[in-house]
Amino acid sequence: MSELSELIARAKQRDVEAMEELFHQFKPLLKSRAKRYARMGLEYEDVFQQGALLFIIGVYEHQKERERSPTAFSGYIKKRLDWGLWVYYRKQVKRGQATFIKK
């Protein structure tokens, strides 16, 4: 079992230290996603906190049986963050707290 798999298993059992270590490893991804949506008009801190929440929920809901390699978890978290933050952004646009930017 890889170090990442062990961390995930321990974090799912509510091990705070394991969750902190996982969070620290994925923090650059969270920051990059928060910066992306901050450029679209949202507050960086709000997006980062939303991303952190999505990350924690993603760890708890991750299904190890479907994982073929430790990098599959990284891809899962990336997709989960992208989708969750997009939904968050759309809600903020509807509330008038952000503007929709067409590419």
Coordinates of C-alpha atoms in Angstrom, one line a residue:
M1 CA 0.0 0.0 0.0
S2 CA 1.4 3.4 -1.0
E3 CA 1.9 6.3 1.4
L4 CA -0.9 8.2 -0.3
S5 CA -3.3 5.2 0.1
E6 CA -2.4 4.9 3.7
L7 CA -3.0 8.6 4.3
I8 CA -6.4 8.3 2.6
A9 CA -7.4 5.3 4.6
R10 CA -6.4 7.0 7.9
A11 CA -8.1 10.2 7.0
K12 CA -11.3 8.3 6.2
Q13 CA -11.1 7.0 9.8
R14 CA -11.2 10.6 11.0
D15 CA -7.5 10.8 11.7
V16 CA -6.9 14.6 11.9
E17 CA -3.2 14.4 11.3
A18 CA -3.6 12.3 8.2
M19 CA -6.2 14.7 6.8
E20 CA -3.9 17.6 7.5
E21 CA -1.1 15.9 5.7
L22 CA -3.3 15.1 2.7
F23 CA -4.6 18.7 2.7
H24 CA -1.0 20.0 2.8
Q25 CA -0.1 17.8 -0.2
F26 CA -3.0 19.1 -2.3
K27 CA -2.9 22.7 -1.1
P28 CA -1.1 23.9 -4.3
L29 CA -4.1 22.5 -6.4
L30 CA -6.6 24.3 -4.1
K31 CA -4.7 27.5 -4.4
S32 CA -4.5 27.3 -8.2
R33 CA -8.3 26.7 -8.5
A34 CA -9.0 29.5 -6.0
K35 CA -6.9 31.9 -8.1
R36 CA -8.7 30.9 -11.3
Y37 CA -12.1 31.8 -9.8
A38 CA -10.7 34.9 -8.1
R39 CA -9.8 36.2 -11.5
M40 CA -13.5 35.7 -12.5
G41 CA -14.7 38.0 -9.7
L42 CA -15.0 35.9 -6.6
E43 CA -13.2 36.4 -3.3
Y44 CA -10.0 34.3 -3.2
E45 CA -10.5 33.3 0.5
D46 CA -14.2 32.3 -0.1
V47 CA -13.2 30.1 -3.1
F48 CA -10.3 28.6 -1.2
Q49 CA -12.5 27.7 1.8
Q50 CA -15.1 26.2 -0.6
G51 CA -12.4 24.2 -2.2
A52 CA -11.1 23.0 1.1
L53 CA -14.6 21.8 2.1
L54 CA -15.0 20.0 -1.3
F55 CA -11.6 18.4 -0.7
I56 CA -12.5 17.0 2.7
I57 CA -15.8 15.7 1.5
G58 CA -14.1 14.2 -1.5
V59 CA -11.7 12.3 0.7
Y60 CA -14.5 10.9 2.8
E61 CA -16.5 9.9 -0.3
H62 CA -13.6 8.4 -2.3
Q63 CA -14.2 4.8 -3.1
K64 CA -10.9 2.9 -2.9
E65 CA -12.2 -0.2 -4.6
R66 CA -12.5 1.7 -7.9
E67 CA -9.0 3.1 -7.6
R68 CA -6.4 1.5 -9.8
S69 CA -3.4 3.6 -8.8
P70 CA -2.6 6.4 -6.2
T71 CA -2.7 8.9 -9.0
A72 CA -6.3 8.0 -9.7
F73 CA -7.2 9.7 -6.3
S74 CA -5.4 12.9 -7.5
G75 CA -7.5 12.9 -10.7
Y76 CA -10.7 12.2 -8.7
I77 CA -10.0 15.2 -6.4
K78 CA -9.1 17.5 -9.3
K79 CA -12.4 16.7 -11.1
R80 CA -14.4 17.0 -7.9
L81 CA -12.8 20.4 -7.2
D82 CA -13.4 21.6 -10.7
W83 CA -17.0 20.6 -10.8
G84 CA -17.8 21.8 -7.2
L85 CA -16.2 25.2 -7.7
W86 CA -17.9 25.6 -11.0
V87 CA -21.3 25.0 -9.3
Y88 CA -20.3 27.4 -6.6
Y89 CA -19.3 30.0 -9.2
R90 CA -22.6 29.7 -11.0
K91 CA -24.5 30.2 -7.7
Q92 CA -22.6 33.3 -7.0
V93 CA -23.3 34.6 -10.5
K94 CA -27.1 34.1 -10.0
R95 CA -26.8 36.0 -6.7
G96 CA -25.1 38.8 -8.5
Q97 CA -21.9 38.4 -6.5
A98 CA -19.8 37.6 -9.6
T99 CA -20.0 38.2 -13.3
F100 CA -20.2 35.6 -15.9
I101 CA -17.2 35.8 -18.2
K102 CA -17.5 34.3 -21.7
K103 CA -14.3 33.0 -23.3

